[in-house]
């Protein structure tokens, strides 16, 4: 453990001061849910009706509301973001023995979902502008390490098919989707967006998760809106949407009393009680994201005079939900990062580093990977600070 923070100069103390100037002196979590609307009413309706589980009107309503808000033609509600990604990748045609391009800098669920299908993640590097996949590096990596035969992209070294690419919109900031879409097209890769963190984020006016062939959302308790636990698959393709619904609901053939199931499928349906919560949350999303964006502005002025780091700003052309507010150290330094984490957590502010790169986890040690220099540096630069929407309402203390 770090014994003496003073050897790190004034920066850890300045970070504590800047956070305190915005959020006040109370302890603050990383990202808390906010229930300020019809949550109680809809949950009570659910309990009063007895429909809390796999039957009920709120699932249909939530799916319709999600489609309307995101602009996707179809939204399929499921039990969590991980199961959404599992099924989306299956629908993208990922099968056993394939590889799927994913950033090394992501939450473990992205890698897990690939593995559920018997495929291997193929890790690529991220850039500091978006914290998402670096399109230029990806293109040169694919150029030198793959070949296309009969319209199928092969990894020259492993001889496996590379079937899909999964950009992840880190902490809510949209990745460089137009460049990544072009690369996906050139290499015949299916684009599946892991938009688990970017509900309410738009790329050139389009909601994240609606640009790829498929996209997924998460409504876990710490995400921008929550259903307790939950997720959704987004697509504009009617055939994929029908398959998604079937695969997530045990592939049961609709019938008044008969039990017939078409194929092996999953019980990933979102329960009605979770969807009820989701309907209420979605009604409030615009003001919640406005608050998260306002919190960014407040932090930006508080950190304006702090040198040695900067607050991550939404990429140009994108409107970010600012799900997590991120400090980026100018120079990668694990020890400075840790000194700041230590000082801020000691002061009662929940701050966190980025994830360990998936390529460093033992369960992914056999996975192919491009050069990951920038991702490695980013893990020593990123510090997430308290980001709950309610913090935007705290009166500034300075
Ligand atoms: C939260 C998250 C998921 C998974 O969502 P769950 O609903 O927790 O299963 C997937 N990918 C990323 C990047 C996430 O942050």
Short mmCIF file of C-alpha atoms and ligand atoms in Angstrom, two decimals:
data_model
loop_
_atom_site.label_atom_id
_atom_site.label_comp_id
_atom_site.label_asym_id
_atom_site.label_seq_id
_atom_site.Cartn_x
_atom_site.Cartn_y
_atom_site.Cartn_z
CA UNK A 1 0.00 0.00 0.00
CA UNK A 2 0.96 3.58 -0.49
CA UNK A 3 2.35 4.89 2.79
CA UNK A 4 3.29 8.42 2.03
CA UNK A 5 1.19 10.29 -0.52
CA UNK A 6 3.28 13.44 -0.20
CA UNK A 7 5.96 12.06 -2.54
CA UNK A 8 3.40 12.45 -5.34
CA UNK A 9 3.34 16.24 -4.94
CA UNK A 10 0.14 18.22 -4.80
CA UNK A 11 -1.82 16.48 -7.58
CA UNK A 12 -3.73 13.91 -5.44
CA UNK A 13 -4.73 16.71 -3.06
CA UNK A 14 -5.78 18.98 -5.92
CA UNK A 15 -7.98 16.20 -7.36
CA UNK A 16 -9.69 15.74 -3.99
CA UNK A 17 -10.25 19.52 -3.83
CA UNK A 18 -11.70 19.73 -7.34
CA UNK A 19 -14.09 16.81 -6.75
CA UNK A 20 -15.15 18.32 -3.41
CA UNK A 21 -15.81 21.69 -5.08
CA UNK A 22 -18.39 19.98 -7.30
CA UNK A 23 -19.97 17.22 -5.22
CA UNK A 24 -19.60 18.63 -1.72
CA UNK A 25 -18.23 16.86 1.31
CA UNK A 26 -20.61 13.88 1.49
CA UNK A 27 -19.49 10.39 0.49
CA UNK A 28 -20.37 9.73 -3.12
CA UNK A 29 -20.74 6.57 -5.15
CA UNK A 30 -19.46 6.04 -8.69
CA UNK A 31 -22.88 5.92 -10.35
CA UNK A 32 -26.13 5.59 -8.44
CA UNK A 33 -29.58 5.05 -9.94
CA UNK A 34 -32.23 7.75 -9.61
CA UNK A 35 -35.93 6.95 -9.16
CA UNK A 36 -37.75 10.24 -9.62
CA UNK A 37 -40.72 9.30 -11.79
CA UNK A 38 -43.43 6.65 -12.14
CA UNK A 39 -41.35 3.76 -10.74
CA UNK A 40 -43.61 3.23 -7.69
CA UNK A 41 -46.82 3.52 -9.71
CA UNK A 42 -45.78 1.00 -12.37
CA UNK A 43 -44.31 -1.47 -9.87
CA UNK A 44 -47.52 -1.32 -7.86
CA UNK A 45 -49.55 -1.93 -11.03
CA UNK A 46 -47.39 -4.95 -11.69
CA UNK A 47 -47.88 -6.35 -8.18
CA UNK A 48 -51.62 -5.57 -8.17
CA UNK A 49 -52.11 -7.37 -11.48
CA UNK A 50 -50.05 -10.40 -10.40
CA UNK A 51 -48.10 -10.24 -13.66
CA UNK A 52 -44.55 -9.94 -12.32
CA UNK A 53 -42.84 -12.54 -14.44
CA UNK A 54 -42.76 -13.73 -18.04
CA UNK A 55 -46.20 -12.43 -19.04
CA UNK A 56 -47.41 -8.83 -18.91
CA UNK A 57 -47.85 -5.60 -20.82
CA UNK A 58 -44.75 -3.76 -19.57
CA UNK A 59 -42.33 -5.89 -21.63
CA UNK A 60 -44.08 -4.95 -24.88
CA UNK A 61 -44.35 -1.34 -23.78
CA UNK A 62 -40.69 -1.15 -22.77
CA UNK A 63 -39.61 -2.67 -26.10
CA UNK A 64 -41.75 -0.16 -28.02
CA UNK A 65 -40.48 2.77 -25.93
CA UNK A 66 -36.88 1.64 -26.42
CA UNK A 67 -37.37 1.41 -30.18
CA UNK A 68 -38.91 4.88 -30.23
CA UNK A 69 -36.19 6.46 -28.09
CA UNK A 70 -33.24 4.85 -29.89
CA UNK A 71 -34.71 4.96 -33.37
CA UNK A 72 -34.04 1.23 -33.83
CA UNK A 73 -36.78 -0.59 -35.74
CA UNK A 74 -36.77 -3.34 -33.11
CA UNK A 75 -35.75 -3.69 -29.46
CA UNK A 76 -35.85 -7.05 -27.65
CA UNK A 77 -35.70 -6.85 -23.85
CA UNK A 78 -33.64 -9.50 -22.04
CA UNK A 79 -32.35 -10.32 -18.54
CA UNK A 80 -29.03 -8.47 -18.82
CA UNK A 81 -26.54 -6.91 -21.22
CA UNK A 82 -24.32 -9.99 -21.26
CA UNK A 83 -27.13 -12.26 -22.49
CA UNK A 84 -28.05 -9.61 -25.08
CA UNK A 85 -24.48 -9.70 -26.38
CA UNK A 86 -24.43 -13.52 -26.35
CA UNK A 87 -27.53 -13.70 -28.55
CA UNK A 88 -26.52 -10.74 -30.77
CA UNK A 89 -23.21 -12.46 -31.54
CA UNK A 90 -25.00 -15.72 -32.30
CA UNK A 91 -27.28 -13.83 -34.69
CA UNK A 92 -24.20 -12.27 -36.28
CA UNK A 93 -23.21 -15.82 -37.23
CA UNK A 94 -20.43 -16.29 -34.70
CA UNK A 95 -19.85 -20.01 -34.15
CA UNK A 96 -17.40 -22.32 -32.48
CA UNK A 97 -13.81 -21.81 -33.65
CA UNK A 98 -14.35 -18.25 -34.94
CA UNK A 99 -12.59 -15.13 -33.76
CA UNK A 100 -14.30 -11.84 -32.87
CA UNK A 101 -12.47 -8.50 -32.80
CA UNK A 102 -13.00 -6.71 -29.48
CA UNK A 103 -11.05 -4.01 -27.63
CA UNK A 104 -8.75 -5.29 -24.86
CA UNK A 105 -9.90 -2.29 -22.84
CA UNK A 106 -13.46 -3.32 -21.97
CA UNK A 107 -15.55 -4.91 -19.26
CA UNK A 108 -15.08 -8.69 -19.04
CA UNK A 109 -18.64 -9.34 -20.32
CA UNK A 110 -17.60 -8.46 -23.89
CA UNK A 111 -15.02 -11.24 -23.85
CA UNK A 112 -17.24 -13.67 -21.97
CA UNK A 113 -20.07 -13.40 -24.51
CA UNK A 114 -17.68 -14.29 -27.35
CA UNK A 115 -16.48 -17.30 -25.38
CA UNK A 116 -20.05 -18.58 -24.70
CA UNK A 117 -20.26 -19.35 -28.44
CA UNK A 118 -17.00 -21.29 -28.48
CA UNK A 119 -15.28 -18.40 -30.26
CA UNK A 120 -12.14 -16.51 -29.25
CA UNK A 121 -11.78 -12.79 -28.66
CA UNK A 122 -9.14 -11.17 -30.89
CA UNK A 123 -7.96 -8.14 -28.94
CA UNK A 124 -7.20 -4.79 -30.55
CA UNK A 125 -5.91 -1.44 -29.33
CA UNK A 126 -7.91 1.62 -28.21
CA UNK A 127 -7.30 5.33 -28.75
CA UNK A 128 -7.28 8.12 -26.17
CA UNK A 129 -9.82 10.36 -28.00
CA UNK A 130 -12.81 8.02 -27.59
CA UNK A 131 -11.29 5.24 -25.41
CA UNK A 132 -12.73 2.93 -28.10
CA UNK A 133 -11.08 0.84 -30.85
CA UNK A 134 -8.42 2.83 -32.76
CA UNK A 135 -9.61 2.56 -36.39
CA UNK A 136 -6.25 3.39 -38.02
CA UNK A 137 -4.38 0.81 -35.98
CA UNK A 138 -7.13 -1.74 -36.59
CA UNK A 139 -6.92 -1.25 -40.34
CA UNK A 140 -3.17 -1.74 -40.48
CA UNK A 141 -3.41 -4.73 -38.13
CA UNK A 142 -6.04 -6.41 -40.31
CA UNK A 143 -4.05 -5.58 -43.45
CA UNK A 144 -0.97 -7.37 -42.17
CA UNK A 145 -2.54 -10.27 -40.28
CA UNK A 146 -5.59 -11.39 -42.29
CA UNK A 147 -6.52 -12.52 -45.78
CA UNK A 148 -9.91 -12.65 -47.47
CA UNK A 149 -10.90 -15.86 -49.28
CA UNK A 150 -14.33 -16.31 -50.87
CA UNK A 151 -15.50 -13.23 -49.00
CA UNK A 152 -14.45 -14.62 -45.60
CA UNK A 153 -11.80 -12.96 -43.43
CA UNK A 154 -9.16 -15.36 -42.05
CA UNK A 155 -6.51 -14.77 -39.42
CA UNK A 156 -3.35 -15.83 -41.33
CA UNK A 157 -1.62 -17.05 -38.19
CA UNK A 158 -4.40 -19.00 -36.44
CA UNK A 159 -6.27 -19.85 -39.70
CA UNK A 160 -9.52 -19.12 -37.91
CA UNK A 161 -12.40 -17.13 -39.42
CA UNK A 162 -12.77 -13.60 -38.04
CA UNK A 163 -16.52 -13.21 -38.10
CA UNK A 164 -17.43 -10.02 -36.32
CA UNK A 165 -16.20 -6.83 -34.69
CA UNK A 166 -17.57 -5.43 -31.44
CA UNK A 167 -16.81 -1.76 -30.78
CA UNK A 168 -17.54 -0.79 -27.18
CA UNK A 169 -18.56 2.79 -26.34
CA UNK A 170 -16.40 3.26 -23.28
CA UNK A 171 -17.96 5.08 -20.30
CA UNK A 172 -20.67 6.29 -22.70
CA UNK A 173 -18.48 7.92 -25.37
CA UNK A 174 -19.26 6.72 -28.90
CA UNK A 175 -16.40 5.02 -30.77
CA UNK A 176 -15.39 6.11 -34.28
CA UNK A 177 -18.32 4.28 -35.84
CA UNK A 178 -18.11 5.53 -39.42
CA UNK A 179 -14.49 4.43 -39.81
CA UNK A 180 -15.16 1.15 -37.99
CA UNK A 181 -18.20 0.48 -40.22
CA UNK A 182 -16.03 0.99 -43.32
CA UNK A 183 -13.42 -1.44 -41.99
CA UNK A 184 -16.14 -3.97 -41.15
CA UNK A 185 -17.42 -3.70 -44.70
CA UNK A 186 -13.97 -4.00 -46.29
CA UNK A 187 -13.16 -7.14 -44.25
CA UNK A 188 -16.66 -8.69 -44.27
CA UNK A 189 -17.02 -8.49 -40.52
CA UNK A 190 -20.44 -8.15 -38.90
CA UNK A 191 -20.56 -5.00 -36.77
CA UNK A 192 -22.16 -5.61 -33.35
CA UNK A 193 -22.10 -2.62 -30.98
CA UNK A 194 -21.56 -3.19 -27.27
CA UNK A 195 -23.54 -0.10 -26.22
CA UNK A 196 -24.01 -1.37 -22.67
CA UNK A 197 -22.60 1.90 -21.29
CA UNK A 198 -23.99 4.30 -23.86
CA UNK A 199 -27.77 4.35 -23.45
CA UNK A 200 -28.63 7.94 -24.37
CA UNK A 201 -25.42 8.58 -26.39
CA UNK A 202 -25.65 9.58 -30.03
CA UNK A 203 -23.13 9.33 -32.85
CA UNK A 204 -23.79 11.97 -35.53
CA UNK A 205 -27.42 12.06 -34.42
CA UNK A 206 -27.92 8.29 -34.37
CA UNK A 207 -28.32 6.41 -31.10
CA UNK A 208 -25.41 4.10 -30.33
CA UNK A 209 -26.31 0.48 -30.95
CA UNK A 210 -28.33 1.32 -34.09
CA UNK A 211 -25.42 1.77 -36.49
CA UNK A 212 -24.15 -1.82 -36.52
CA UNK A 213 -26.21 -4.75 -37.78
CA UNK A 214 -27.00 -5.40 -34.11
CA UNK A 215 -26.41 -3.49 -30.90
CA UNK A 216 -26.93 -4.19 -27.21
CA UNK A 217 -27.82 -2.17 -24.12
CA UNK A 218 -27.51 -2.88 -20.39
CA UNK A 219 -29.88 -1.72 -17.65
CA UNK A 220 -27.85 -2.92 -14.69
CA UNK A 221 -28.19 -0.88 -11.49
CA UNK A 222 -25.06 1.20 -12.16
CA UNK A 223 -25.85 2.07 -15.79
CA UNK A 224 -27.56 5.23 -17.10
CA UNK A 225 -31.06 3.81 -16.68
CA UNK A 226 -31.84 0.62 -14.79
CA UNK A 227 -34.39 -2.17 -14.66
CA UNK A 228 -32.65 -3.71 -11.63
CA UNK A 229 -30.97 -6.10 -14.05
CA UNK A 230 -31.69 -6.07 -17.73
CA UNK A 231 -30.57 -5.55 -21.28
CA UNK A 232 -31.81 -5.24 -24.82
CA UNK A 233 -30.89 -6.22 -28.36
CA UNK A 234 -31.36 -3.51 -31.02
CA UNK A 235 -31.64 -4.12 -34.75
CA UNK A 236 -33.32 -2.72 -37.85
CA UNK A 237 -33.60 -6.15 -39.49
CA UNK A 238 -37.04 -7.81 -39.06
CA UNK A 239 -35.70 -11.34 -39.55
CA UNK A 240 -32.95 -10.87 -36.94
CA UNK A 241 -35.46 -9.28 -34.56
CA UNK A 242 -37.81 -12.27 -34.85
CA UNK A 243 -34.90 -14.68 -34.31
CA UNK A 244 -33.72 -12.61 -31.32
CA UNK A 245 -37.17 -12.80 -29.74
CA UNK A 246 -37.40 -16.53 -30.35
CA UNK A 247 -33.88 -17.37 -29.11
CA UNK A 248 -34.37 -15.37 -25.90
CA UNK A 249 -37.76 -16.95 -25.10
CA UNK A 250 -36.97 -20.71 -25.34
CA UNK A 251 -38.01 -20.68 -29.01
CA UNK A 252 -41.58 -21.50 -28.04
CA UNK A 253 -44.06 -21.61 -30.92
CA UNK A 254 -46.92 -19.29 -29.92
CA UNK A 255 -50.00 -21.40 -29.13
CA UNK A 256 -52.93 -21.19 -26.72
CA UNK A 257 -52.04 -24.34 -24.76
CA UNK A 258 -49.40 -26.35 -26.55
CA UNK A 259 -45.68 -26.53 -25.57
CA UNK A 260 -43.59 -26.85 -28.72
CA UNK A 261 -40.11 -25.41 -29.08
CA UNK A 262 -38.35 -25.02 -32.41
CA UNK A 263 -34.70 -25.26 -31.42
CA UNK A 264 -32.33 -25.11 -28.45
CA UNK A 265 -32.72 -21.61 -27.10
CA UNK A 266 -32.39 -19.53 -23.94
CA UNK A 267 -34.57 -18.27 -21.13
CA UNK A 268 -33.34 -14.70 -21.39
CA UNK A 269 -36.72 -12.93 -21.37
CA UNK A 270 -36.95 -9.79 -19.24
CA UNK A 271 -39.56 -10.23 -16.47
CA UNK A 272 -42.53 -7.85 -16.49
CA UNK A 273 -41.57 -6.33 -13.13
CA UNK A 274 -38.17 -5.28 -14.46
CA UNK A 275 -39.76 -3.88 -17.61
CA UNK A 276 -42.17 -1.84 -15.44
CA UNK A 277 -39.17 -0.20 -13.81
CA UNK A 278 -37.64 0.34 -17.25
CA UNK A 279 -40.73 2.13 -18.60
CA UNK A 280 -40.59 4.60 -15.71
CA UNK A 281 -36.82 5.10 -16.08
CA UNK A 282 -37.08 5.71 -19.80
CA UNK A 283 -39.63 8.48 -19.22
CA UNK A 284 -36.97 10.35 -17.22
CA UNK A 285 -33.91 9.62 -19.36
CA UNK A 286 -33.67 13.02 -21.04
CA UNK A 287 -33.44 14.96 -17.77
CA UNK A 288 -31.10 12.34 -16.27
CA UNK A 289 -28.66 12.67 -19.13
CA UNK A 290 -28.93 16.45 -19.08
CA UNK A 291 -27.83 16.24 -15.44
CA UNK A 292 -24.90 13.95 -16.32
CA UNK A 293 -23.86 16.40 -19.03
CA UNK A 294 -24.17 19.32 -16.61
CA UNK A 295 -22.01 17.43 -14.11
CA UNK A 296 -19.33 17.26 -16.80
CA UNK A 297 -19.46 21.05 -17.21
CA UNK A 298 -19.10 21.53 -13.46
CA UNK A 299 -16.14 19.16 -13.23
CA UNK A 300 -14.60 20.77 -16.32
CA UNK A 301 -14.48 24.16 -14.61
CA UNK A 302 -13.28 22.67 -11.30
CA UNK A 303 -10.44 20.80 -13.05
CA UNK A 304 -9.58 23.69 -15.38
CA UNK A 305 -6.73 24.89 -13.18
CA UNK A 306 -5.38 21.42 -12.29
CA UNK A 307 -2.38 20.54 -14.42
CA UNK A 308 -1.11 17.01 -15.10
CA UNK A 309 -4.47 15.62 -16.14
CA UNK A 310 -7.62 16.46 -18.06
CA UNK A 311 -11.28 15.57 -17.97
CA UNK A 312 -12.33 13.41 -20.93
CA UNK A 313 -14.65 15.31 -23.27
CA UNK A 314 -17.15 13.75 -25.69
CA UNK A 315 -15.65 13.09 -29.14
CA UNK A 316 -16.59 15.72 -31.75
CA UNK A 317 -19.72 14.74 -33.69
CA UNK A 318 -21.01 12.74 -30.72
CA UNK A 319 -23.38 13.57 -27.89
CA UNK A 320 -22.32 11.47 -24.94
CA UNK A 321 -24.41 10.40 -21.96
CA UNK A 322 -21.31 10.97 -19.75
CA UNK A 323 -22.21 7.78 -17.88
CA UNK A 324 -18.85 7.92 -16.10
CA UNK A 325 -16.78 11.07 -15.74
CA UNK A 326 -13.16 10.26 -16.55
CA UNK A 327 -9.88 11.91 -15.63
CA UNK A 328 -6.97 11.18 -17.97
CA UNK A 329 -3.46 11.65 -16.61
CA UNK A 330 -1.22 13.42 -19.16
CA UNK A 331 1.49 10.82 -18.60
CA UNK A 332 0.84 7.17 -17.87
CA UNK A 333 1.92 6.44 -14.29
CA UNK A 334 0.54 3.51 -12.31
CA UNK A 335 1.89 4.95 -9.08
CA UNK A 336 0.42 8.43 -9.62
CA UNK A 337 -2.89 6.86 -10.65
CA UNK A 338 -2.92 4.78 -7.48
CA UNK A 339 -1.94 7.74 -5.28
CA UNK A 340 -4.95 9.68 -6.64
CA UNK A 341 -7.25 6.67 -6.19
CA UNK A 342 -6.00 6.30 -2.63
CA UNK A 343 -6.41 9.99 -1.73
CA UNK A 344 -9.88 10.30 -3.28
CA UNK A 345 -11.25 7.08 -1.76
CA UNK A 346 -9.82 8.13 1.61
CA UNK A 347 -11.75 11.39 1.25
CA UNK A 348 -15.01 9.45 0.77
CA UNK A 349 -15.24 9.75 -3.03
CA UNK A 350 -15.66 6.50 -4.91
CA UNK A 351 -13.12 6.59 -7.71
CA UNK A 352 -12.00 3.65 -9.82
CA UNK A 353 -9.32 2.78 -12.38
CA UNK A 354 -10.23 1.24 -15.73
CA UNK A 355 -10.55 -2.53 -16.03
CA UNK A 356 -7.51 -4.77 -16.22
CA UNK A 357 -6.97 -5.41 -19.95
CA UNK A 358 -8.80 -8.62 -20.87
CA UNK A 359 -5.67 -9.81 -22.66
CA UNK A 360 -3.97 -9.97 -19.24
CA UNK A 361 -6.63 -12.24 -17.70
CA UNK A 362 -5.64 -15.92 -17.53
CA UNK A 363 -8.88 -17.13 -19.14
CA UNK A 364 -8.02 -15.17 -22.30
CA UNK A 365 -4.31 -15.95 -22.46
CA UNK A 366 -4.66 -18.00 -25.67
CA UNK A 367 -6.49 -15.23 -27.49
CA UNK A 368 -4.79 -13.48 -30.40
CA UNK A 369 -4.02 -9.81 -30.01
CA UNK A 370 -2.67 -6.82 -31.90
CA UNK A 371 -0.12 -4.45 -30.39
CA UNK A 372 -1.79 -2.94 -27.29
CA UNK A 373 0.58 -0.08 -26.42
CA UNK A 374 -2.12 2.58 -26.13
CA UNK A 375 -4.47 0.35 -24.12
CA UNK A 376 -1.66 -0.42 -21.69
CA UNK A 377 -0.93 3.29 -21.34
CA UNK A 378 -4.62 4.10 -20.90
CA UNK A 379 -4.95 1.72 -17.96
CA UNK A 380 -2.31 3.86 -16.23
CA UNK A 381 -4.02 7.13 -17.12
CA UNK A 382 -7.76 6.55 -16.47
CA UNK A 383 -9.46 7.48 -13.20
CA UNK A 384 -13.27 7.51 -13.03
CA UNK A 385 -14.78 9.89 -10.50
CA UNK A 386 -18.26 10.14 -8.91
CA UNK A 387 -20.76 10.39 -11.79
CA UNK A 388 -24.32 10.07 -10.44
CA UNK A 389 -26.82 12.43 -12.06
CA UNK A 390 -27.94 13.72 -8.65
CA UNK A 391 -24.47 15.21 -8.08
CA UNK A 392 -25.22 17.84 -10.72
CA UNK A 393 -27.74 19.31 -8.29
CA UNK A 394 -25.25 19.86 -5.46
CA UNK A 395 -24.66 23.58 -4.81
CA UNK A 396 -21.06 24.40 -5.52
CA UNK A 397 -19.07 25.04 -2.36
CA UNK A 398 -16.59 27.49 -3.84
C1 LIG B 1 -22.30 -3.47 -18.12
C2 LIG B 1 -21.61 -3.99 -19.33
C3 LIG B 1 -22.00 -5.18 -19.99
C4 LIG B 1 -22.95 -6.17 -19.45
O1 LIG B 1 -24.07 -5.77 -18.91
P1 LIG B 1 -24.81 -6.61 -17.74
O2 LIG B 1 -26.19 -6.07 -17.85
O3 LIG B 1 -24.13 -6.28 -16.47
O4 LIG B 1 -24.74 -8.06 -18.10
C5 LIG B 1 -21.38 -5.51 -21.17
N1 LIG B 1 -20.41 -4.76 -21.69
C6 LIG B 1 -19.99 -3.64 -21.09
C7 LIG B 1 -18.90 -2.86 -21.72
C8 LIG B 1 -20.56 -3.23 -19.87
O5 LIG B 1 -20.10 -2.13 -19.27
#
